[in-house]
Tab-separated table of C-alpha atoms in Angstrom:
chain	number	residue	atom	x	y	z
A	1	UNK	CA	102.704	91.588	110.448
A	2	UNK	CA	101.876	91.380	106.801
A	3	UNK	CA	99.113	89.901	104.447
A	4	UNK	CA	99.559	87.008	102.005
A	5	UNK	CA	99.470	89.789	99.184
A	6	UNK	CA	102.492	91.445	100.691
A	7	UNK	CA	103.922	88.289	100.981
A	8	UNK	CA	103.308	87.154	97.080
A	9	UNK	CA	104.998	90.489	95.875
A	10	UNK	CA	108.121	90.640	98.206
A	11	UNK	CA	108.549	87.029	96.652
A	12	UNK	CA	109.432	88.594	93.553
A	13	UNK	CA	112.264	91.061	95.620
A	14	UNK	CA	113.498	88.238	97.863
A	15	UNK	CA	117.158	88.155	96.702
A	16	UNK	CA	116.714	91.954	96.782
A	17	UNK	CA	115.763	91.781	100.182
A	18	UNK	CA	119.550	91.216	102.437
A	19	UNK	CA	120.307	90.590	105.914
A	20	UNK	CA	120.283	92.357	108.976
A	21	UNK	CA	116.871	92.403	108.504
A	22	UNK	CA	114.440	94.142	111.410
A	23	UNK	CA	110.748	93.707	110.700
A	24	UNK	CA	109.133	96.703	112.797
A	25	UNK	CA	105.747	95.424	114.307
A	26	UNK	CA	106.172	91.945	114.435
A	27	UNK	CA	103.249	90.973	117.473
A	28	UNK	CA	100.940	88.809	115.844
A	29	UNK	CA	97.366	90.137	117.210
A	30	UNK	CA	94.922	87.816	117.608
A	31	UNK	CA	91.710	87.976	115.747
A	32	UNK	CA	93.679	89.740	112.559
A	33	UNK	CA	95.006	87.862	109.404
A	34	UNK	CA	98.900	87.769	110.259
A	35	UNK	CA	101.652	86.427	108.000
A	36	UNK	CA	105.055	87.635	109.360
A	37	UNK	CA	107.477	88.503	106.712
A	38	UNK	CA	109.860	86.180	108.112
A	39	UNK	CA	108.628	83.436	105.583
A	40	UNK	CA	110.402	85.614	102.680
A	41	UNK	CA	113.882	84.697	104.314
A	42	UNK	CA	116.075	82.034	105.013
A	43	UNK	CA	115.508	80.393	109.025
A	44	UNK	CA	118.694	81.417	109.845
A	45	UNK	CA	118.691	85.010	108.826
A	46	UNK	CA	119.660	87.913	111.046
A	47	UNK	CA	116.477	88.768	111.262
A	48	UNK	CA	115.019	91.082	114.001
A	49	UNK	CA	110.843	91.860	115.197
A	50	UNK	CA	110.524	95.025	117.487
A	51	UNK	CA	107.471	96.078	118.741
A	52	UNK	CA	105.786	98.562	121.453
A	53	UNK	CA	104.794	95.807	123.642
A	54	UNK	CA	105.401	92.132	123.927
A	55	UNK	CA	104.027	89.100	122.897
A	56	UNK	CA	104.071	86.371	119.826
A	57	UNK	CA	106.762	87.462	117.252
A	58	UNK	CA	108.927	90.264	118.813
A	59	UNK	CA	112.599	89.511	119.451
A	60	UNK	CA	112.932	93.320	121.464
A	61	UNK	CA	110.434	96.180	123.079
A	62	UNK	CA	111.448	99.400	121.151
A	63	UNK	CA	109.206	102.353	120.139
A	64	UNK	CA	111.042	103.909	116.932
A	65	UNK	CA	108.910	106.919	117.888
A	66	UNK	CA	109.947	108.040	121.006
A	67	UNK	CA	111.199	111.342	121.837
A	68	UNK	CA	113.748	109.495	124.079
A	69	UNK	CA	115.272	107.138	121.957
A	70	UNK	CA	119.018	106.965	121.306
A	71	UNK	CA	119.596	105.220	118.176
A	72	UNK	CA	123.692	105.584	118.850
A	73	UNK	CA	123.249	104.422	122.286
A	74	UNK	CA	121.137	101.198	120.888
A	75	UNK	CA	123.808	100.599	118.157
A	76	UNK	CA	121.207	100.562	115.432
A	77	UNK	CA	122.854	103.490	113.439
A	78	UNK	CA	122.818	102.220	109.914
A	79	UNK	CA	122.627	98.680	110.845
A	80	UNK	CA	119.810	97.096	108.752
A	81	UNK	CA	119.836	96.036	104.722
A	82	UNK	CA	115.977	95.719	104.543
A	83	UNK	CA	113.692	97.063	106.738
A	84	UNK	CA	109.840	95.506	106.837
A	85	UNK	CA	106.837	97.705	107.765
A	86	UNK	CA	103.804	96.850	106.919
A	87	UNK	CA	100.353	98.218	108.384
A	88	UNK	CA	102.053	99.863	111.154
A	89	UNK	CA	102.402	103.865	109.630
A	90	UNK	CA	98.946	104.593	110.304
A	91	UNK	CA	99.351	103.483	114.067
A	92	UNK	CA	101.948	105.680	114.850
A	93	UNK	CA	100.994	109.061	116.499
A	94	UNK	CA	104.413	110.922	115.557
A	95	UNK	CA	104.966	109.375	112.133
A	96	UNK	CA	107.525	112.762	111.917
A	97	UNK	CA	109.707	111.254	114.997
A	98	UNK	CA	109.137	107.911	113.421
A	99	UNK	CA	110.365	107.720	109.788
A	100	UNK	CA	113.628	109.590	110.454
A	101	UNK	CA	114.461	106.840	112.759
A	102	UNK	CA	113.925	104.259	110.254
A	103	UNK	CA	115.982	106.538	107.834
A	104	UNK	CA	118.978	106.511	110.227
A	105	UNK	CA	118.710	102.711	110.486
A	106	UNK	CA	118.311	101.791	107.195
A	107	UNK	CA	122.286	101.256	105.668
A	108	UNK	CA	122.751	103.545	102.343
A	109	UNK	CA	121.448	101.106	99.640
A	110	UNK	CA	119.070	99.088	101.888
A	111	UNK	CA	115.727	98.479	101.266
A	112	UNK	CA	112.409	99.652	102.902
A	113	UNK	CA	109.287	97.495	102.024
A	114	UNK	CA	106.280	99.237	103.405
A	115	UNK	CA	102.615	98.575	103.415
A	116	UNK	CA	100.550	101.696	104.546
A	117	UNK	CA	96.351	101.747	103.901
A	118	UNK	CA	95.351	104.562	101.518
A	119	UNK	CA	91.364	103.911	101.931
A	120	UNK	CA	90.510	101.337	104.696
A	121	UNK	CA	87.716	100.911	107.090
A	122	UNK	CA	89.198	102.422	111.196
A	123	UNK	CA	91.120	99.712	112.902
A	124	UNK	CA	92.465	100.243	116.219
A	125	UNK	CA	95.712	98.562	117.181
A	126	UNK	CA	95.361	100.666	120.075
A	127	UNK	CA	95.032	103.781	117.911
A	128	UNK	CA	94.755	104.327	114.067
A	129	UNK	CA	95.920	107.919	113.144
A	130	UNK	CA	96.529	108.401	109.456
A	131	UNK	CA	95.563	107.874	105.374
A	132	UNK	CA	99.037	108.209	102.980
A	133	UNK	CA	99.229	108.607	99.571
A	134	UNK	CA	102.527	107.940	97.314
A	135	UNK	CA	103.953	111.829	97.717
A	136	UNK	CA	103.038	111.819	102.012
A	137	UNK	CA	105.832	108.494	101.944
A	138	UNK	CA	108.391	110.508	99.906
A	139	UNK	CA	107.958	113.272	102.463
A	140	UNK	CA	108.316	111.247	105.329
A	141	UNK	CA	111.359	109.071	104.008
A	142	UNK	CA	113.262	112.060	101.698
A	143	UNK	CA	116.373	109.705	101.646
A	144	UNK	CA	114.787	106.573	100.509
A	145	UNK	CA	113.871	106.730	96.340
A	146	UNK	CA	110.693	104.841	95.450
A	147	UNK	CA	110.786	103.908	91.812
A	148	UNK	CA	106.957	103.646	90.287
A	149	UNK	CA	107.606	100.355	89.027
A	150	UNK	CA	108.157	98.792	92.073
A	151	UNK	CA	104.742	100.466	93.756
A	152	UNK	CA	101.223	99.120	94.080
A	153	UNK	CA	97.458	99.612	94.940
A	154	UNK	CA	96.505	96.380	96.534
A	155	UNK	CA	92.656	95.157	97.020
A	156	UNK	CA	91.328	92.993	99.070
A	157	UNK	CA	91.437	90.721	95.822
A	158	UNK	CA	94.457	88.786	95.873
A	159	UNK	CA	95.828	89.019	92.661
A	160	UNK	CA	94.946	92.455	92.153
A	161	UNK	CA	98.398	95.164	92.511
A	162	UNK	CA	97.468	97.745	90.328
A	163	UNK	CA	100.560	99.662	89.230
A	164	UNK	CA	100.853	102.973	90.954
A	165	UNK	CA	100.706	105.059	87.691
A	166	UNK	CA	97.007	103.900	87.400
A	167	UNK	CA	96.008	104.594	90.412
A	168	UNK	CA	93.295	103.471	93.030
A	169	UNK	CA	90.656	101.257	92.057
A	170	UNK	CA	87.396	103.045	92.092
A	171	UNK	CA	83.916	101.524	91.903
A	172	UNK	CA	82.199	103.850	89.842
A	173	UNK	CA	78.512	104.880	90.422
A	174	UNK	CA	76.175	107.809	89.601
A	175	UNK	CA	75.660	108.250	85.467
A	176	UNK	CA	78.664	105.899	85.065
A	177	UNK	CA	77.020	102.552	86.494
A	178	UNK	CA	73.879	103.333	84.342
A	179	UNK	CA	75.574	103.033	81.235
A	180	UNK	CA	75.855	99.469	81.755
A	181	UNK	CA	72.950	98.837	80.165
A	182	UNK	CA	68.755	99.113	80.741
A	183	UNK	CA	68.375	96.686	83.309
A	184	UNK	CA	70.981	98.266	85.593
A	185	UNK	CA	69.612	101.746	84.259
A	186	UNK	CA	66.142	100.779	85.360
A	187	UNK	CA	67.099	99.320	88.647
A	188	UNK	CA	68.436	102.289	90.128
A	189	UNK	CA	65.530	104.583	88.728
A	190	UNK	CA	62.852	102.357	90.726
A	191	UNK	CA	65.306	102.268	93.646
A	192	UNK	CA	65.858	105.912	93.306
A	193	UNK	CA	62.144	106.475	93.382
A	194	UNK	CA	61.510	104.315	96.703
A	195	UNK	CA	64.096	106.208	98.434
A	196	UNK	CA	66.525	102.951	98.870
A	197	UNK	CA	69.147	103.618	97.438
A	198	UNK	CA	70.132	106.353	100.906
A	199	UNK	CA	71.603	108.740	97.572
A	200	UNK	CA	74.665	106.388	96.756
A	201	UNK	CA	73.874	106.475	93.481
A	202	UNK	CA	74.167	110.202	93.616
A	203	UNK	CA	77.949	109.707	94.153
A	204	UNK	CA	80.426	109.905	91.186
A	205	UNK	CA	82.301	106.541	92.389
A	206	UNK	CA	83.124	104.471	95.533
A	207	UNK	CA	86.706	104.188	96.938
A	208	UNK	CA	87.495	100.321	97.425
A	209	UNK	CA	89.394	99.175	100.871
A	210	UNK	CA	92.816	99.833	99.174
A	211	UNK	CA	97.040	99.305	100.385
A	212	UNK	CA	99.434	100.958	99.098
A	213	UNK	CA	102.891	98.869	98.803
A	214	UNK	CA	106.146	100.546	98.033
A	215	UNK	CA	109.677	99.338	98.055
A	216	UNK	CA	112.527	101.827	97.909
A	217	UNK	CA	116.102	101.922	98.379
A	218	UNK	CA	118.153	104.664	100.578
A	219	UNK	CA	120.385	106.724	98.639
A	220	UNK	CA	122.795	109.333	100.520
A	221	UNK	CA	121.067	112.390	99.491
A	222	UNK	CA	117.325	113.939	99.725
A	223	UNK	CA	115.426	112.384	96.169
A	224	UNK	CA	111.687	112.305	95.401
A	225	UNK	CA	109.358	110.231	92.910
A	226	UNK	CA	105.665	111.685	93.512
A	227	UNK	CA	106.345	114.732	95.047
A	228	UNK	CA	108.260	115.816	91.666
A	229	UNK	CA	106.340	117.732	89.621
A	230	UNK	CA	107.901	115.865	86.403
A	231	UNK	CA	105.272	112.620	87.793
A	232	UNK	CA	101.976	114.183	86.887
């Protein structure tokens, strides 16, 4: 499942984007905003939804990170051009297990669009295990090369992708905020002063609920963007 944000910027890689196609966590849970990436493709695509269990939007029952699983015996060894995974990473208890299996799925020069949180509020869908960050995704996927140009910050706002070179959005608090003027100066002196402010002004910023969307292509040998010590 995806969000219309996802959706608006894989718009932009949709010829980019070729068949066999497998979308990994396709359910659509109810109660949660779902948009399946299907809508970037034609309705005839070979196009693919696996998840752990059952239900609305999954065309098979697999679990890419089982200690079990034969990708030879399931004929899925370099089978797909794109791969789709968004909010699913931080679900997965062996993400180690788990990303090599999408490496030896993905065909050399296929694409992996992911969506992963980098600051979000807990979300259980059963479990919710992990936080990445641009260099954690070039670990996990060594073989797949992430160009910065092609990787976001998303918001909750939905026109705001902030280029991954600028980084997160912060809201910024402490001496920052007061600078905005006397008002907003005075404000948090009087709220300091009642004690209702519970010391978040005493904090240097606030992290906003923030994505992070990358889009790489699988090359044949090991490559990194973040990890690199050339990127900071």
């Amino acid at each position: 499942m995806a969000t219309k944000q996802f959706i608006k910027l894989g718009k932009q890689f949709k010829t980019t984007f070729k068949e066999p196609i497998l979308e990994i966590g396709s359910k659509i849970w109810p109660g949660y905003e779902n948009v399946s990436p299907r809508v970037l493709h034609d309705k005839n695509s070979d196009y693919i939804g696996i998840d752990v269990e059952s239900g609305e939007g999954v065309d098979h029952v697999i679990d890419l990170s089982s200690k079990t699983l034969n990708i030879d015996e399931i004929g899925w060894e370099k089978k797909f051009n794109t791969i789709h995974l968004h909010c699913i990473l931080e679900h997965v208890a062996d993400i180690f297990i788990f990303s090599k299996n999408i490496e030896k799925i993905l065909k050399v020069g296929g694409f992996l669009y992911l969506t992963v949180p980098f600051s979000w509020k807990i979300h259980r869908i059963p479990i919710d295990m992990w936080r990445f960050t641009p260099q954690s995704i070039d670990y996990l996927f060594p073989k797949i090369k992430f160009k910065k140009k092609d990787c976001f910050y998303s918001t909750r706002r939905m026109n705001e992708l902030i280029p991954v070179d600028q980084g997160p959005k912060e809201f910024h608090l402490g001496s920052k905020i007061k600078n905005h003027g006397v008002v907003i100066s005075t404000l948090i002196r009087i709220l300091r002063r009642l004690k209702l402010d519970k010391n978040i002004f005493s904090e240097r910023a606030l992290l906003l609920e923030t994505n992070l969307i990358m889009i790489g292509k699988k090359n044949n040998t090991n490559n990194s963007t973040f990890i690199s010590s050339n990127y900071f």
